[in-house]
Short mmCIF file of C-alpha atoms in Angstrom, two decimals:
data_model
loop_
_atom_site.label_atom_id
_atom_site.label_comp_id
_atom_site.label_asym_id
_atom_site.label_seq_id
_atom_site.Cartn_x
_atom_site.Cartn_y
_atom_site.Cartn_z
CA UNK D 21 -48.82 -43.76 15.34
CA UNK D 22 -50.59 -42.47 18.51
CA UNK D 23 -47.29 -41.30 19.91
CA UNK D 24 -46.38 -39.66 16.65
CA UNK D 25 -49.73 -37.86 16.43
CA UNK D 26 -49.25 -36.64 19.99
CA UNK D 27 -45.87 -35.23 19.05
CA UNK D 28 -47.42 -33.61 15.95
CA UNK D 29 -49.88 -31.73 18.10
CA UNK D 30 -47.00 -30.29 20.09
CA UNK D 31 -45.05 -29.27 17.01
CA UNK D 32 -41.32 -29.92 16.41
CA UNK D 33 -39.18 -30.11 19.56
CA UNK D 34 -36.08 -28.91 17.64
CA UNK D 35 -33.59 -31.25 19.24
CA UNK D 36 -31.23 -33.96 18.04
CA UNK D 37 -28.20 -35.74 19.31
CA UNK D 38 -26.42 -32.34 19.28
CA UNK D 39 -28.88 -30.74 21.71
CA UNK D 40 -31.57 -28.11 21.23
CA UNK D 41 -31.52 -26.38 17.86
CA UNK D 42 -31.89 -22.63 17.55
CA UNK D 43 -34.93 -20.88 16.14
CA UNK D 44 -32.64 -19.06 13.67
CA UNK D 45 -31.52 -22.40 12.23
CA UNK D 46 -35.14 -23.55 11.97
CA UNK D 47 -36.22 -20.34 10.20
CA UNK D 48 -33.30 -20.56 7.78
CA UNK D 49 -34.27 -24.11 6.82
CA UNK D 50 -38.01 -23.50 6.49
CA UNK D 51 -37.61 -20.51 4.15
CA UNK D 52 -36.51 -22.68 1.21
CA UNK D 53 -37.55 -25.86 -0.53
CA UNK D 54 -35.47 -28.82 0.64
CA UNK D 55 -34.37 -31.42 -1.91
CA UNK D 56 -34.47 -34.81 -0.11
CA UNK D 57 -33.26 -38.12 -1.52
CA UNK D 58 -35.02 -40.87 0.45
CA UNK D 59 -33.59 -44.39 0.24
CA UNK D 60 -36.57 -46.46 1.42
CA UNK D 61 -38.51 -49.47 0.05
CA UNK D 62 -41.51 -49.22 2.40
CA UNK D 63 -44.25 -46.96 1.02
CA UNK D 64 -45.80 -46.49 4.47
CA UNK D 65 -42.50 -45.25 5.93
CA UNK D 66 -42.05 -42.92 2.94
CA UNK D 67 -45.42 -41.31 3.57
CA UNK D 68 -44.76 -41.08 7.31
CA UNK D 69 -41.52 -39.20 6.75
CA UNK D 70 -43.19 -36.88 4.22
CA UNK D 71 -46.03 -36.13 6.65
CA UNK D 72 -43.76 -35.54 9.65
CA UNK D 73 -41.52 -33.11 7.77
CA UNK D 74 -44.49 -31.23 6.29
CA UNK D 75 -46.15 -31.03 9.72
CA UNK D 76 -42.84 -29.74 11.10
CA UNK D 77 -42.97 -26.73 8.76
CA UNK D 78 -40.45 -27.95 6.19
CA UNK D 79 -41.17 -27.57 2.48
CA UNK D 80 -39.68 -30.63 0.85
CA UNK D 81 -39.35 -32.13 -2.60
CA UNK D 82 -38.59 -35.85 -2.52
CA UNK D 83 -36.72 -38.21 -4.75
CA UNK D 84 -36.87 -41.94 -4.00
CA UNK D 85 -34.59 -44.93 -4.48
CA UNK D 86 -34.55 -48.49 -3.18
CA UNK D 87 -31.78 -50.16 -5.19
CA UNK D 88 -28.10 -49.39 -5.68
CA UNK D 89 -28.62 -48.42 -9.33
CA UNK D 90 -31.46 -46.04 -8.48
CA UNK D 91 -29.45 -44.48 -5.64
CA UNK D 92 -26.33 -43.95 -7.75
CA UNK D 93 -28.40 -42.59 -10.64
CA UNK D 94 -30.21 -40.11 -8.38
CA UNK D 95 -26.93 -38.85 -6.85
CA UNK D 96 -25.37 -38.47 -10.29
CA UNK D 97 -28.37 -36.73 -11.86
CA UNK D 98 -29.23 -34.09 -9.26
CA UNK D 99 -27.93 -32.14 -6.29
CA UNK D 100 -29.61 -32.97 -2.99
CA UNK D 101 -29.80 -31.03 0.24
CA UNK D 102 -30.01 -34.14 2.45
CA UNK D 103 -30.14 -37.93 2.21
CA UNK D 104 -32.45 -40.04 4.39
CA UNK D 105 -31.69 -43.75 4.27
CA UNK D 106 -33.10 -46.94 5.79
CA UNK D 107 -30.40 -49.11 7.28
CA UNK D 108 -31.69 -52.43 6.01
CA UNK D 109 -33.01 -52.94 2.47
CA UNK D 110 -33.71 -56.24 0.71
CA UNK D 111 -30.94 -55.87 -1.86
CA UNK D 112 -29.02 -52.86 -0.58
CA UNK D 113 -27.73 -51.96 2.91
CA UNK D 114 -27.20 -48.58 4.57
CA UNK D 115 -23.42 -48.98 4.92
CA UNK D 116 -23.02 -49.37 1.18
CA UNK D 117 -25.28 -46.36 0.57
CA UNK D 118 -23.24 -44.26 3.02
CA UNK D 119 -19.99 -45.25 1.28
CA UNK D 120 -21.41 -44.30 -2.14
CA UNK D 121 -22.72 -40.98 -0.81
CA UNK D 122 -19.35 -40.10 0.72
CA UNK D 123 -17.80 -40.52 -2.73
CA UNK D 124 -20.45 -38.91 -4.93
CA UNK D 125 -21.86 -36.24 -2.58
CA UNK D 126 -19.44 -35.80 0.33
CA UNK D 127 -20.95 -32.47 1.45
CA UNK D 128 -24.54 -33.73 1.60
CA UNK D 129 -25.83 -34.62 5.10
CA UNK D 130 -26.69 -38.34 5.51
CA UNK D 131 -29.22 -39.42 8.15
CA UNK D 132 -30.20 -42.99 8.89
CA UNK D 133 -33.91 -43.52 9.57
CA UNK D 134 -34.30 -47.16 10.62
CA UNK D 135 -36.09 -49.39 13.08
CA UNK D 136 -33.42 -52.09 13.32
CA UNK D 137 -30.33 -50.07 14.35
CA UNK D 138 -28.93 -50.70 17.79
CA UNK D 139 -26.88 -48.15 19.72
CA UNK D 140 -23.55 -49.68 18.77
CA UNK D 141 -24.46 -49.82 15.07
CA UNK D 142 -25.67 -46.21 15.18
CA UNK D 143 -22.43 -45.00 16.75
CA UNK D 144 -20.42 -46.94 14.17
CA UNK D 145 -22.33 -45.27 11.32
CA UNK D 146 -21.49 -41.86 12.77
CA UNK D 147 -17.82 -42.79 12.82
CA UNK D 148 -18.11 -43.76 9.15
CA UNK D 149 -19.44 -40.34 8.16
CA UNK D 150 -23.18 -40.36 8.83
CA UNK D 151 -24.56 -37.04 10.07
CA UNK D 152 -27.20 -38.40 12.44
CA UNK D 153 -29.57 -41.29 13.02
CA UNK D 154 -33.27 -41.52 13.94
CA UNK D 155 -34.86 -44.78 15.05
CA UNK D 156 -38.39 -45.34 13.79
CA UNK D 157 -39.58 -45.90 17.34
CA UNK D 158 -38.79 -42.23 18.06
CA UNK D 159 -39.77 -40.43 14.89
CA UNK D 160 -40.39 -37.23 16.82
CA UNK D 161 -36.63 -36.66 16.45
CA UNK D 162 -36.79 -36.56 12.66
CA UNK D 163 -37.63 -32.87 12.16
CA UNK D 164 -34.99 -31.59 14.65
CA UNK D 165 -32.40 -33.97 13.17
CA UNK D 166 -33.10 -32.80 9.62
CA UNK D 167 -33.17 -29.16 10.65
CA UNK D 168 -29.88 -29.37 12.50
CA UNK D 169 -28.19 -31.35 9.72
CA UNK D 170 -29.23 -28.79 7.10
CA UNK D 171 -28.14 -25.90 9.32
CA UNK D 172 -24.76 -27.52 9.90
CA UNK D 173 -24.37 -28.19 6.18
CA UNK D 174 -25.16 -24.54 5.42
CA UNK D 175 -22.66 -23.43 8.05
CA UNK D 176 -19.97 -25.71 6.59
CA UNK D 177 -20.75 -24.44 3.11
CA UNK D 178 -20.43 -20.81 4.21
CA UNK D 179 -17.23 -21.59 6.09
CA UNK D 180 -15.81 -23.28 3.02
CA UNK D 181 -16.69 -20.25 0.87
CA UNK D 182 -15.05 -17.92 3.35
CA UNK D 183 -12.02 -20.20 3.55
CA UNK D 184 -11.72 -20.32 -0.23
CA UNK D 185 -12.02 -16.54 -0.40
CA UNK D 186 -9.32 -16.17 2.25
CA UNK D 187 -7.12 -18.61 0.38
CA UNK D 188 -7.58 -16.66 -2.86
CA UNK D 189 -6.81 -13.41 -1.05
CA UNK D 190 -3.72 -14.95 0.51
CA UNK D 191 -2.58 -16.26 -2.86
CA UNK D 192 -3.06 -12.86 -4.49
CA UNK D 193 -1.21 -11.16 -1.63
CA UNK D 194 1.62 -13.65 -1.89
CA UNK D 195 1.81 -13.14 -5.66
CA UNK D 196 1.92 -9.39 -5.06
CA UNK D 197 4.74 -9.73 -2.53
CA UNK D 198 6.65 -12.15 -4.73
CA UNK D 199 6.30 -9.90 -7.79
CA UNK D 200 8.09 -7.03 -6.02
CA UNK D 201 11.71 -7.63 -6.96
CA UNK D 202 13.17 -4.20 -6.14
CA UNK D 203 12.42 -4.55 -2.43
CA UNK D 204 13.31 -7.25 0.07
CA UNK D 205 10.11 -7.85 2.05
CA UNK D 206 10.37 -10.24 4.97
CA UNK D 207 9.26 -10.80 8.56
CA UNK D 208 11.29 -11.62 11.65
CA UNK D 209 10.34 -12.43 15.22
CA UNK D 210 11.60 -10.55 18.26
CA UNK D 211 14.70 -12.76 18.36
CA UNK D 212 15.61 -12.00 14.77
CA UNK D 213 14.56 -15.34 13.26
CA UNK D 214 13.14 -15.08 9.75
CA UNK D 215 9.44 -15.92 9.38
CA UNK D 216 8.93 -15.05 5.70
CA UNK D 217 11.25 -14.18 2.79
CA UNK D 218 10.21 -12.93 -0.67
CA UNK D 219 12.00 -13.18 -4.04
CA UNK D 220 13.14 -9.57 -3.73
CA UNK D 221 15.00 -10.52 -0.55
CA UNK D 222 16.61 -13.43 -2.38
CA UNK D 223 17.69 -11.11 -5.22
CA UNK D 224 19.10 -8.44 -2.92
CA UNK D 225 20.75 -10.56 -0.22
CA UNK D 226 21.49 -13.74 -2.21
CA UNK D 227 19.88 -16.13 0.31
CA UNK D 228 17.04 -18.43 -0.80
CA UNK D 229 13.80 -18.78 1.16
CA UNK D 230 14.82 -22.29 2.24
CA UNK D 231 18.08 -20.96 3.67
CA UNK D 232 16.50 -18.10 5.61
CA UNK D 233 13.25 -19.48 7.06
CA UNK D 234 13.95 -20.05 10.75
CA UNK D 235 17.50 -18.65 10.42
CA UNK D 236 18.80 -15.48 12.08
CA UNK D 237 18.72 -12.19 10.18
CA UNK D 238 21.64 -10.78 12.20
CA UNK D 239 24.44 -11.73 9.71
CA UNK D 240 23.04 -9.32 7.10
CA UNK D 241 23.68 -6.39 9.46
CA UNK D 242 27.38 -6.96 10.18
CA UNK D 243 30.41 -9.06 9.25
CA UNK D 244 31.19 -9.53 12.93
CA UNK D 245 29.21 -9.42 16.14
CA UNK D 246 27.81 -5.93 15.61
CA UNK D 247 24.65 -7.20 13.93
CA UNK D 248 22.94 -7.91 17.23
CA UNK D 249 23.46 -4.33 18.38
CA UNK D 250 21.97 -2.92 15.19
CA UNK D 251 19.01 -5.32 15.41
CA UNK D 252 18.45 -4.44 19.08
CA UNK D 253 18.40 -0.74 18.19
CA UNK D 254 15.84 -1.34 15.40
CA UNK D 255 13.64 -3.41 17.73
CA UNK D 256 13.80 -0.82 20.52
CA UNK D 257 13.00 2.08 18.17
CA UNK D 258 10.13 0.17 16.51
CA UNK D 259 8.65 -0.78 19.89
CA UNK D 260 8.72 2.85 21.02
CA UNK D 261 7.64 4.55 17.78
CA UNK D 262 5.84 1.83 15.85
CA UNK D 263 8.56 1.78 13.19
CA UNK D 264 12.25 2.46 12.62
CA UNK D 265 13.87 3.64 9.38
CA UNK D 266 17.59 3.86 8.76
CA UNK D 267 20.23 3.73 6.03
CA UNK D 268 22.64 0.92 6.87
CA UNK D 269 25.59 -0.89 5.44
CA UNK D 270 24.30 -4.43 4.77
CA UNK D 271 25.99 -7.72 3.92
CA UNK D 272 25.11 -10.12 1.09
CA UNK D 273 25.56 -13.88 1.18
CA UNK D 274 28.81 -13.62 -0.80
CA UNK D 275 30.21 -11.20 1.80
CA UNK D 276 29.94 -8.06 -0.35
CA UNK D 277 28.60 -4.90 1.23
CA UNK D 278 25.94 -2.52 -0.04
CA UNK D 279 24.04 0.50 1.21
CA UNK D 280 20.36 -0.11 1.93
CA UNK D 281 17.35 1.54 3.54
CA UNK D 282 15.72 -0.57 6.24
CA UNK D 283 12.10 0.08 7.29
CA UNK D 284 11.29 -1.86 10.46
CA UNK D 285 7.57 -1.98 11.38
CA UNK D 286 5.89 -3.69 14.32
CA UNK D 287 3.28 -6.38 13.66
CA UNK D 288 0.98 -7.32 16.53
CA UNK D 289 -0.74 -10.61 17.32
CA UNK D 290 -4.43 -10.91 18.22
CA UNK D 291 -3.17 -11.18 21.79
CA UNK D 292 -1.95 -7.91 23.32
CA UNK D 293 1.78 -7.58 22.92
CA UNK D 294 4.44 -7.62 20.28
CA UNK D 295 4.40 -10.48 17.83
CA UNK D 296 6.87 -9.84 15.00
CA UNK D 297 8.38 -7.22 12.71
CA UNK D 298 7.80 -6.57 9.02
CA UNK D 299 10.97 -5.40 7.28
CA UNK D 300 11.33 -3.70 3.91
CA UNK D 301 14.85 -3.24 2.54
CA UNK D 302 15.98 -1.57 -0.66
CA UNK D 303 19.45 -1.51 -2.20
CA UNK D 304 20.30 2.17 -2.68
CA UNK D 305 23.96 1.69 -3.58
CA UNK D 306 23.50 2.92 -7.16
CA UNK D 307 21.38 5.83 -5.99
CA UNK D 308 24.05 6.88 -3.49
CA UNK D 309 26.75 6.51 -6.14
CA UNK D 310 24.70 8.60 -8.59
CA UNK D 311 24.18 11.26 -5.91
CA UNK D 312 27.93 11.37 -5.28
CA UNK D 313 28.58 11.73 -9.00
CA UNK D 314 26.04 14.55 -9.24
CA UNK D 315 27.66 16.35 -6.31
CA UNK D 316 31.10 15.91 -7.83
CA UNK D 317 29.82 17.29 -11.14
CA UNK D 318 28.15 20.20 -9.36
CA UNK D 319 31.36 21.10 -7.56
CA UNK D 320 33.30 20.92 -10.84
CA UNK D 321 30.77 23.22 -12.54
CA UNK D 322 31.03 25.62 -9.61
CA UNK D 323 34.82 25.73 -9.96
CA UNK D 324 34.56 26.33 -13.71
CA UNK D 325 31.96 29.02 -13.16
CA UNK D 326 34.12 30.74 -10.58
CA UNK D 327 37.08 30.76 -12.96
CA UNK D 328 34.88 32.09 -15.75
CA UNK D 329 33.41 34.82 -13.58
CA UNK D 330 36.86 35.85 -12.38
CA UNK D 331 37.97 36.22 -16.00
CA UNK D 332 34.82 38.12 -17.02
CA UNK D 333 35.10 40.33 -14.00
CA UNK D 334 38.60 41.35 -14.97
CA UNK D 335 37.71 41.86 -18.63
CA UNK D 336 34.67 44.05 -17.86
CA UNK D 337 36.08 46.10 -15.03
CA UNK D 338 39.20 47.16 -16.96
CA UNK D 339 37.41 49.17 -19.74
CA UNK D 340 34.85 50.56 -17.28
CA UNK D 341 37.68 51.81 -15.06
CA UNK D 342 39.28 53.48 -18.06
CA UNK D 343 35.99 55.22 -18.97
CA UNK D 344 35.51 56.46 -15.41
CA UNK D 345 39.10 57.66 -15.03
CA UNK D 346 39.29 59.54 -18.33
CA UNK D 347 35.82 61.04 -17.94
CA UNK D 348 36.83 62.27 -14.49
CA UNK D 349 39.98 63.86 -15.91
CA UNK D 350 38.00 65.70 -18.58
CA UNK D 351 35.36 66.87 -16.07
CA UNK D 352 38.11 68.23 -13.84
CA UNK D 353 39.69 70.10 -16.81
CA UNK D 354 42.87 68.06 -16.84
CA UNK D 355 42.51 67.55 -20.63
CA UNK D 356 41.74 71.14 -21.49
CA UNK D 357 38.85 73.55 -21.22
CA UNK D 358 35.40 72.18 -22.02
CA UNK D 359 32.12 73.94 -22.57
CA UNK D 360 29.25 73.81 -20.05
CA UNK D 361 27.29 71.53 -22.36
CA UNK D 362 30.31 69.18 -22.64
CA UNK D 363 30.59 69.34 -18.86
CA UNK D 364 26.99 68.15 -18.56
CA UNK D 365 27.45 65.34 -21.05
CA UNK D 366 30.67 64.15 -19.40
CA UNK D 367 28.89 64.14 -16.05
CA UNK D 368 26.23 61.89 -17.53
CA UNK D 369 28.93 59.60 -19.02
CA UNK D 370 30.68 59.42 -15.66
CA UNK D 371 27.47 58.70 -13.79
CA UNK D 372 26.45 56.00 -16.31
CA UNK D 373 29.89 54.40 -16.17
CA UNK D 374 29.67 54.20 -12.38
CA UNK D 375 26.18 52.68 -12.68
CA UNK D 376 27.51 50.16 -15.22
CA UNK D 377 30.30 49.20 -12.83
CA UNK D 378 27.74 48.66 -10.05
CA UNK D 379 25.56 46.58 -12.38
CA UNK D 380 28.53 44.41 -13.39
CA UNK D 381 29.30 43.79 -9.74
CA UNK D 382 25.65 42.89 -9.08
CA UNK D 383 25.51 40.51 -12.05
CA UNK D 384 28.68 38.81 -10.87
CA UNK D 385 27.17 38.49 -7.39
CA UNK D 386 24.02 37.08 -8.93
CA UNK D 387 25.94 34.48 -10.92
CA UNK D 388 27.83 33.38 -7.81
CA UNK D 389 24.72 33.26 -5.68
CA UNK D 390 23.31 29.79 -4.89
CA UNK D 391 19.80 31.28 -4.65
CA UNK D 392 19.99 33.10 -8.04
CA UNK D 393 18.63 36.32 -6.49
CA UNK D 394 19.79 39.78 -7.51
CA UNK D 395 20.95 41.67 -4.42
CA UNK D 396 18.72 44.66 -3.63
CA UNK D 397 19.59 47.35 -1.07
CA UNK D 398 16.46 49.42 -0.50
CA UNK D 399 16.64 52.80 1.20
CA UNK D 400 14.38 55.77 1.78
CA UNK D 401 14.71 58.01 -1.30
CA UNK D 402 13.26 61.32 -2.56
CA UNK D 403 11.52 60.33 -5.76
CA UNK D 404 11.67 63.86 -7.18
CA UNK D 405 15.49 63.79 -7.09
CA UNK D 406 15.70 60.18 -8.33
CA UNK D 407 13.33 60.84 -11.24
CA UNK D 408 15.34 63.93 -12.11
CA UNK D 409 18.55 61.92 -12.27
CA UNK D 410 16.96 59.28 -14.51
CA UNK D 411 15.40 61.96 -16.71
CA UNK D 412 18.67 63.80 -17.12
CA UNK D 413 20.47 60.61 -18.14
CA UNK D 414 17.81 59.82 -20.72
CA UNK D 415 17.28 63.29 -22.23
CA UNK D 416 20.46 63.25 -24.32
CA UNK D 417 19.63 59.91 -25.94
CA UNK D 418 16.03 60.98 -26.43
CA UNK D 419 17.16 64.24 -28.13
CA UNK D 420 19.32 62.34 -30.62
CA UNK D 421 16.20 60.40 -31.66
CA UNK D 422 14.21 63.66 -31.74
CA UNK D 423 12.05 62.57 -28.82
CA UNK D 424 10.87 65.13 -26.34
CA UNK D 425 11.23 63.83 -22.78
CA UNK D 426 9.50 65.69 -19.97
CA UNK D 427 8.75 64.68 -16.39
CA UNK D 428 6.81 66.29 -13.58
CA UNK D 429 6.69 65.28 -9.93
CA UNK D 430 4.09 66.65 -7.50
CA UNK D 431 5.73 68.88 -4.86
CA UNK D 432 4.40 66.87 -1.91
CA UNK D 433 5.17 63.46 -3.34
CA UNK D 434 6.03 61.10 -0.43
CA UNK D 435 9.30 59.28 0.18
CA UNK D 436 9.70 55.77 -1.21
CA UNK D 437 11.61 52.67 -0.20
CA UNK D 438 13.72 51.70 -3.23
CA UNK D 439 17.19 50.78 -4.44
CA UNK D 440 18.41 53.86 -6.39
CA UNK D 441 21.01 51.83 -8.31
CA UNK D 442 18.38 49.43 -9.67
CA UNK D 443 16.02 52.27 -10.68
CA UNK D 444 18.71 54.33 -12.36
CA UNK D 445 19.86 51.25 -14.28
CA UNK D 446 16.46 50.88 -15.95
CA UNK D 447 16.65 53.67 -18.55
CA UNK D 448 19.80 52.19 -20.02
CA UNK D 449 17.60 49.58 -21.72
CA UNK D 450 15.22 52.12 -23.19
CA UNK D 451 18.16 54.02 -24.68
CA UNK D 452 18.55 51.24 -27.21
#
């Protein structure tokens, strides 16, 4: 005990068979209560272990066993942070305890604390799954061994949690990829060998995952030897720009062709340099066919519209031409003498007929226009004259309805940029 008391005065050395332990590990262990199952039949050794761990700064709660039944019952009833076990017991040996612990509590650290273990036996126990061993002649190693074992168990537990989380994330990602049936999503290496292949790729190309993993992707790009050229172009473009996107004629397993969009994206390894390519392909055959049908329908409507407009143009221009011609004859006196008032009215009729002809032409131009814009030809006009023309055209209709129409323009009114034909056409609506 003198040696042990000397070691107590120095405090824990924080070392085990793994080497010096870190202060972070020690702090992590000492900040919580440690549940220890101690398999020991000697009361003096029990108290020694309790005192050494307490003196080492560890807060422990002990459970004890000395027979197989007690040991199995304790493991089944509670969860323990660490197991300390004597190697030799009257009715129960350490090997049997280690085997039971590996079955019932495989993640719990197991340390032998014994005075009868030789070096060969100790090494053999480590091969069988023990975490560490401490001989009773060197009990100063107990605290570092326990500390390191708990720290390693915590690290393994955290690693397992992270690994499980990564596995769940990978499973969810794979389910996401597999649920996308409208797109072929797969990966290839720089040589064109397939690394991954989703159900969408199977649906679109007809190849199963078993058929494509490790196989070349080149046959989907060409019936002959042109597939390697297309693949080389995609690789070169992706390496230069980060991705390549193209509409290509692709080949299914049964030899049929279809039109597809191919998005080729570079995927890099942790090491600098190119690792592989992620490829997304969509069958756009139906979309292209629908677009062709829409274009065909549009062209047919355009032809029908042109025929209709040609007919309307002829039907409208004929009566307007008659109105203009006969009004001109009457204004010129070819149909007999007319009064000054009739002369004025016929002038208005002739002017309105000419405006109507211009409007018909504009409407026909508008109907033929792809941009659906009415042509406007602005020019610099004298508003006083333009307002006078509009007023004159409207006065006769206003008089019939017993409406007095007057207009006044300031003498110094500025010029304006306008299309006279569009402005003069306006009053025709108000005449109704």
